[in-house]
Amino acid sequence: MGRALSYVFLIVAVGLPCLSQDTQNMPGMNMESAVESNLPSPHASSGTGWQPASVPERTWMTSRDGWDLMTHGTVFVTYNQQGGPRGEGKAESANSLMTMEQRKLGPGTLLLRQMFSAESLTSPHPGFPELFQTGETYHGQPLVDHQHPHNVFAELAAM
């Protein structure tokens, strides 16, 4: 692939824009009531991330038989070239599928969340090239200059 492709990035965002919903004005899944009912904030993101209100939410949402359902997914396909003697080049894909279901349960609300990723297949061992990345392990082996791929089951939660 040579030096001509050293910093070429091909990013493909795959989604369902025709099914995308504006969650601020969505009947059935009132995200503002989530704060009032002690459910996660609509600004909560992954980990300790916080999404500004101005960020568009690309999700598919519907209500069926008393359940509010939401699905969100992304796929980024890239060629990652890290330079220098320790660097490496690799075609890879960062991807995730997140689903959430909620419904009234007695005086409260039941919330189920799942996050899946195929990164263990789309960026296999030792993971994503990233110079100076250290301190993680993957399959029990220390990673140097690599970021681990996410697990197939990145989150399975009930609240």
PDB file of C-alpha atoms in Angstrom:
ATOM      1  CA  MET A   1       0.000   0.000   0.000  1.00  0.00           C
ATOM      2  CA  GLY A   2       3.110   2.194   0.197  1.00  0.00           C
ATOM      3  CA  ARG A   3       3.631   5.756   1.276  1.00  0.00           C
ATOM      4  CA  ALA A   4       1.092   7.101  -1.241  1.00  0.00           C
ATOM      5  CA  LEU A   5      -1.645   5.899   1.109  1.00  0.00           C
ATOM      6  CA  SER A   6       0.097   7.011   4.282  1.00  0.00           C
ATOM      7  CA  TYR A   7      -2.631   9.354   5.426  1.00  0.00           C
ATOM      8  CA  VAL A   8      -5.588   8.336   3.312  1.00  0.00           C
ATOM      9  CA  PHE A   9      -8.733   7.807   5.301  1.00  0.00           C
ATOM     10  CA  LEU A  10     -11.917   6.374   3.896  1.00  0.00           C
ATOM     11  CA  ILE A  11     -14.785   6.990   6.266  1.00  0.00           C
ATOM     12  CA  VAL A  12     -18.153   5.511   5.561  1.00  0.00           C
ATOM     13  CA  ALA A  13     -20.971   6.310   7.953  1.00  0.00           C
ATOM     14  CA  VAL A  14     -23.726   3.765   7.576  1.00  0.00           C
ATOM     15  CA  GLY A  15     -27.091   4.581   9.021  1.00  0.00           C
ATOM     16  CA  LEU A  16     -30.726   4.802   8.249  1.00  0.00           C
ATOM     17  CA  PRO A  17     -31.213   8.550   7.752  1.00  0.00           C
ATOM     18  CA  CYS A  18     -34.712   8.008   6.387  1.00  0.00           C
ATOM     19  CA  LEU A  19     -35.654   6.437   9.741  1.00  0.00           C
ATOM     20  CA  SER A  20     -33.802   9.039  11.775  1.00  0.00           C
ATOM     21  CA  GLN A  21     -35.936  10.757  14.377  1.00  0.00           C
ATOM     22  CA  ASP A  22     -35.639  13.999  16.296  1.00  0.00           C
ATOM     23  CA  THR A  23     -35.816  12.737  19.880  1.00  0.00           C
ATOM     24  CA  GLN A  24     -36.643  16.182  21.266  1.00  0.00           C
ATOM     25  CA  ASN A  25     -40.160  16.116  19.760  1.00  0.00           C
ATOM     26  CA  MET A  26     -40.823  12.383  19.683  1.00  0.00           C
ATOM     27  CA  PRO A  27     -44.177  11.314  21.139  1.00  0.00           C
ATOM     28  CA  GLY A  28     -44.053   8.181  23.261  1.00  0.00           C
ATOM     29  CA  MET A  29     -40.398   8.347  24.304  1.00  0.00           C
ATOM     30  CA  ASN A  30     -40.237  11.590  26.224  1.00  0.00           C
ATOM     31  CA  MET A  31     -36.556  12.102  26.967  1.00  0.00           C
ATOM     32  CA  GLU A  32     -37.252  15.120  29.163  1.00  0.00           C
ATOM     33  CA  SER A  33     -39.248  12.922  31.553  1.00  0.00           C
ATOM     34  CA  ALA A  34     -36.193  10.648  31.819  1.00  0.00           C
ATOM     35  CA  VAL A  35     -34.485  13.262  34.002  1.00  0.00           C
ATOM     36  CA  GLU A  36     -37.585  13.679  36.144  1.00  0.00           C
ATOM     37  CA  SER A  37     -37.970   9.914  36.672  1.00  0.00           C
ATOM     38  CA  ASN A  38     -34.303   9.283  37.593  1.00  0.00           C
ATOM     39  CA  LEU A  39     -33.557   7.599  34.260  1.00  0.00           C
ATOM     40  CA  PRO A  40     -30.314   8.483  32.485  1.00  0.00           C
ATOM     41  CA  SER A  41     -30.068  12.002  31.111  1.00  0.00           C
ATOM     42  CA  PRO A  42     -30.721  12.424  27.382  1.00  0.00           C
ATOM     43  CA  HIS A  43     -27.250  14.019  27.303  1.00  0.00           C
ATOM     44  CA  ALA A  44     -25.522  10.908  28.676  1.00  0.00           C
ATOM     45  CA  SER A  45     -23.107   9.371  26.191  1.00  0.00           C
ATOM     46  CA  SER A  46     -20.718   6.439  26.405  1.00  0.00           C
ATOM     47  CA  GLY A  47     -18.482   6.214  29.455  1.00  0.00           C
ATOM     48  CA  THR A  48     -18.222   9.640  31.037  1.00  0.00           C
ATOM     49  CA  GLY A  49     -19.102  11.439  27.779  1.00  0.00           C
ATOM     50  CA  TRP A  50     -21.723  14.187  27.708  1.00  0.00           C
ATOM     51  CA  GLN A  51     -23.586  15.015  24.475  1.00  0.00           C
ATOM     52  CA  PRO A  52     -24.549  18.663  23.892  1.00  0.00           C
ATOM     53  CA  ALA A  53     -28.225  19.269  23.071  1.00  0.00           C
ATOM     54  CA  SER A  54     -27.185  20.578  19.631  1.00  0.00           C
ATOM     55  CA  VAL A  55     -25.860  17.163  18.517  1.00  0.00           C
ATOM     56  CA  PRO A  56     -28.432  15.499  16.232  1.00  0.00           C
ATOM     57  CA  GLU A  57     -29.586  12.126  17.480  1.00  0.00           C
ATOM     58  CA  ARG A  58     -29.687   9.592  14.621  1.00  0.00           C
ATOM     59  CA  THR A  59     -31.952   6.918  16.018  1.00  0.00           C
ATOM     60  CA  TRP A  60     -34.912   4.779  15.063  1.00  0.00           C
ATOM     61  CA  MET A  61     -37.637   4.981  17.690  1.00  0.00           C
ATOM     62  CA  THR A  62     -41.105   3.505  18.008  1.00  0.00           C
ATOM     63  CA  SER A  63     -43.617   2.350  20.637  1.00  0.00           C
ATOM     64  CA  ARG A  64     -45.152  -1.159  20.583  1.00  0.00           C
ATOM     65  CA  ASP A  65     -47.440  -2.805  23.157  1.00  0.00           C
ATOM     66  CA  GLY A  66     -46.404  -0.463  25.985  1.00  0.00           C
ATOM     67  CA  TRP A  67     -42.691  -0.644  25.142  1.00  0.00           C
ATOM     68  CA  ASP A  68     -40.659   2.319  23.900  1.00  0.00           C
ATOM     69  CA  LEU A  69     -37.960   0.956  21.556  1.00  0.00           C
ATOM     70  CA  MET A  70     -34.824   2.671  20.245  1.00  0.00           C
ATOM     71  CA  THR A  71     -32.013   1.509  17.957  1.00  0.00           C
ATOM     72  CA  HIS A  72     -28.839   3.321  16.931  1.00  0.00           C
ATOM     73  CA  GLY A  73     -25.865   2.022  14.987  1.00  0.00           C
ATOM     74  CA  THR A  74     -22.728   3.203  13.236  1.00  0.00           C
ATOM     75  CA  VAL A  75     -20.071   1.717  11.007  1.00  0.00           C
ATOM     76  CA  PHE A  76     -16.841   3.513  10.123  1.00  0.00           C
ATOM     77  CA  VAL A  77     -14.517   1.824   7.626  1.00  0.00           C
ATOM     78  CA  THR A  78     -11.009   3.303   7.596  1.00  0.00           C
ATOM     79  CA  TYR A  79      -7.461   2.707   6.528  1.00  0.00           C
ATOM     80  CA  ASN A  80      -5.331   3.665   9.538  1.00  0.00           C
ATOM     81  CA  GLN A  81      -1.651   4.384   8.860  1.00  0.00           C
ATOM     82  CA  GLN A  82       0.515   5.098  11.897  1.00  0.00           C
ATOM     83  CA  GLY A  83       3.970   6.299  10.757  1.00  0.00           C
ATOM     84  CA  GLY A  84       7.473   5.738  12.056  1.00  0.00           C
ATOM     85  CA  PRO A  85       9.441   2.605  12.856  1.00  0.00           C
ATOM     86  CA  ARG A  86       6.819   1.388  15.358  1.00  0.00           C
ATOM     87  CA  GLY A  87       3.864   2.255  13.135  1.00  0.00           C
ATOM     88  CA  GLU A  88       1.727   0.011  11.001  1.00  0.00           C
ATOM     89  CA  GLY A  89      -1.061   0.350   8.448  1.00  0.00           C
ATOM     90  CA  LYS A  90      -4.321  -1.518   8.669  1.00  0.00           C
ATOM     91  CA  ALA A  91      -7.791  -1.527   7.100  1.00  0.00           C
ATOM     92  CA  GLU A  92     -10.261  -1.577   9.972  1.00  0.00           C
ATOM     93  CA  SER A  93     -13.821  -0.841  11.024  1.00  0.00           C
ATOM     94  CA  ALA A  94     -15.083   0.772  14.223  1.00  0.00           C
ATOM     95  CA  ASN A  95     -18.748  -0.171  14.654  1.00  0.00           C
ATOM     96  CA  SER A  96     -21.540  -0.548  17.161  1.00  0.00           C
ATOM     97  CA  LEU A  97     -25.235  -1.340  17.466  1.00  0.00           C
ATOM     98  CA  MET A  98     -27.105  -0.003  20.476  1.00  0.00           C
ATOM     99  CA  THR A  99     -30.644  -0.907  21.441  1.00  0.00           C
ATOM    100  CA  MET A 100     -32.821   0.248  24.318  1.00  0.00           C
ATOM    101  CA  GLU A 101     -36.266  -0.783  25.526  1.00  0.00           C
ATOM    102  CA  GLN A 102     -38.287   0.823  28.306  1.00  0.00           C
ATOM    103  CA  ARG A 103     -41.779   0.497  29.777  1.00  0.00           C
ATOM    104  CA  LYS A 104     -43.708   1.364  32.900  1.00  0.00           C
ATOM    105  CA  LEU A 105     -43.394  -1.301  35.566  1.00  0.00           C
ATOM    106  CA  GLY A 106     -45.496  -0.752  38.676  1.00  0.00           C
ATOM    107  CA  PRO A 107     -44.714   2.714  40.063  1.00  0.00           C
ATOM    108  CA  GLY A 108     -41.391   2.862  38.188  1.00  0.00           C
ATOM    109  CA  THR A 109     -39.871   2.274  34.777  1.00  0.00           C
ATOM    110  CA  LEU A 110     -37.918  -0.732  33.480  1.00  0.00           C
ATOM    111  CA  LEU A 111     -35.035   0.199  31.165  1.00  0.00           C
ATOM    112  CA  LEU A 112     -33.026  -2.403  29.216  1.00  0.00           C
ATOM    113  CA  ARG A 113     -29.889  -1.429  27.255  1.00  0.00           C
ATOM    114  CA  GLN A 114     -27.615  -3.434  24.973  1.00  0.00           C
ATOM    115  CA  MET A 115     -24.518  -2.497  22.973  1.00  0.00           C
ATOM    116  CA  PHE A 116     -22.909  -4.857  20.486  1.00  0.00           C
ATOM    117  CA  SER A 117     -19.814  -4.526  18.303  1.00  0.00           C
ATOM    118  CA  ALA A 118     -18.198  -6.617  15.569  1.00  0.00           C
ATOM    119  CA  GLU A 119     -14.796  -4.957  16.132  1.00  0.00           C
ATOM    120  CA  SER A 120     -13.215  -8.232  17.266  1.00  0.00           C
ATOM    121  CA  LEU A 121     -13.803  -9.386  13.659  1.00  0.00           C
ATOM    122  CA  THR A 122     -13.222  -6.066  11.850  1.00  0.00           C
ATOM    123  CA  SER A 123     -10.028  -5.157  13.709  1.00  0.00           C
ATOM    124  CA  PRO A 124      -8.630  -8.442  15.006  1.00  0.00           C
ATOM    125  CA  HIS A 125      -5.591  -8.889  17.225  1.00  0.00           C
ATOM    126  CA  PRO A 126      -3.833  -6.820  18.263  1.00  0.00           C
ATOM    127  CA  GLY A 127      -6.549  -4.195  17.644  1.00  0.00           C
ATOM    128  CA  PHE A 128      -6.469  -0.672  16.224  1.00  0.00           C
ATOM    129  CA  PRO A 129      -2.977   0.777  15.526  1.00  0.00           C
ATOM    130  CA  GLU A 130      -2.424   3.811  17.788  1.00  0.00           C
ATOM    131  CA  LEU A 131       1.103   4.991  18.569  1.00  0.00           C
ATOM    132  CA  PHE A 132       1.908   5.611  22.256  1.00  0.00           C
ATOM    133  CA  GLN A 133      -1.235   3.756  23.432  1.00  0.00           C
ATOM    134  CA  THR A 134      -0.268   1.557  26.398  1.00  0.00           C
ATOM    135  CA  GLY A 135      -1.711   0.164  29.593  1.00  0.00           C
ATOM    136  CA  GLU A 136      -4.359  -2.171  28.149  1.00  0.00           C
ATOM    137  CA  THR A 137      -4.494  -5.894  27.607  1.00  0.00           C
ATOM    138  CA  TYR A 138      -6.258  -7.949  24.949  1.00  0.00           C
ATOM    139  CA  HIS A 139      -6.752 -11.691  25.462  1.00  0.00           C
ATOM    140  CA  GLY A 140      -4.359 -11.458  28.416  1.00  0.00           C
ATOM    141  CA  GLN A 141      -1.525  -9.891  26.410  1.00  0.00           C
ATOM    142  CA  PRO A 142      -0.304  -6.324  27.049  1.00  0.00           C
ATOM    143  CA  LEU A 143      -0.981  -3.922  24.178  1.00  0.00           C
ATOM    144  CA  VAL A 144       1.646  -1.417  23.058  1.00  0.00           C
ATOM    145  CA  ASP A 145       0.852   1.026  20.229  1.00  0.00           C
ATOM    146  CA  HIS A 146      -2.651  -0.465  19.832  1.00  0.00           C
ATOM    147  CA  GLN A 147      -6.182   0.210  21.123  1.00  0.00           C
ATOM    148  CA  HIS A 148      -8.242  -2.875  21.947  1.00  0.00           C
ATOM    149  CA  PRO A 149     -11.365  -3.664  19.896  1.00  0.00           C
ATOM    150  CA  HIS A 150     -14.661  -3.596  21.774  1.00  0.00           C
ATOM    151  CA  ASN A 151     -16.213  -6.869  22.892  1.00  0.00           C
ATOM    152  CA  VAL A 152     -19.168  -8.346  21.022  1.00  0.00           C
ATOM    153  CA  PHE A 153     -21.254  -7.671  24.133  1.00  0.00           C
ATOM    154  CA  ALA A 154     -20.046  -4.217  25.185  1.00  0.00           C
ATOM    155  CA  GLU A 155     -23.084  -3.575  27.417  1.00  0.00           C
ATOM    156  CA  LEU A 156     -26.007  -5.575  28.757  1.00  0.00           C
ATOM    157  CA  ALA A 157     -27.838  -3.554  31.399  1.00  0.00           C
ATOM    158  CA  ALA A 158     -31.169  -3.406  33.212  1.00  0.00           C
ATOM    159  CA  MET A 159     -32.352  -0.518  35.374  1.00  0.00           C
TER     160      MET A 159
END
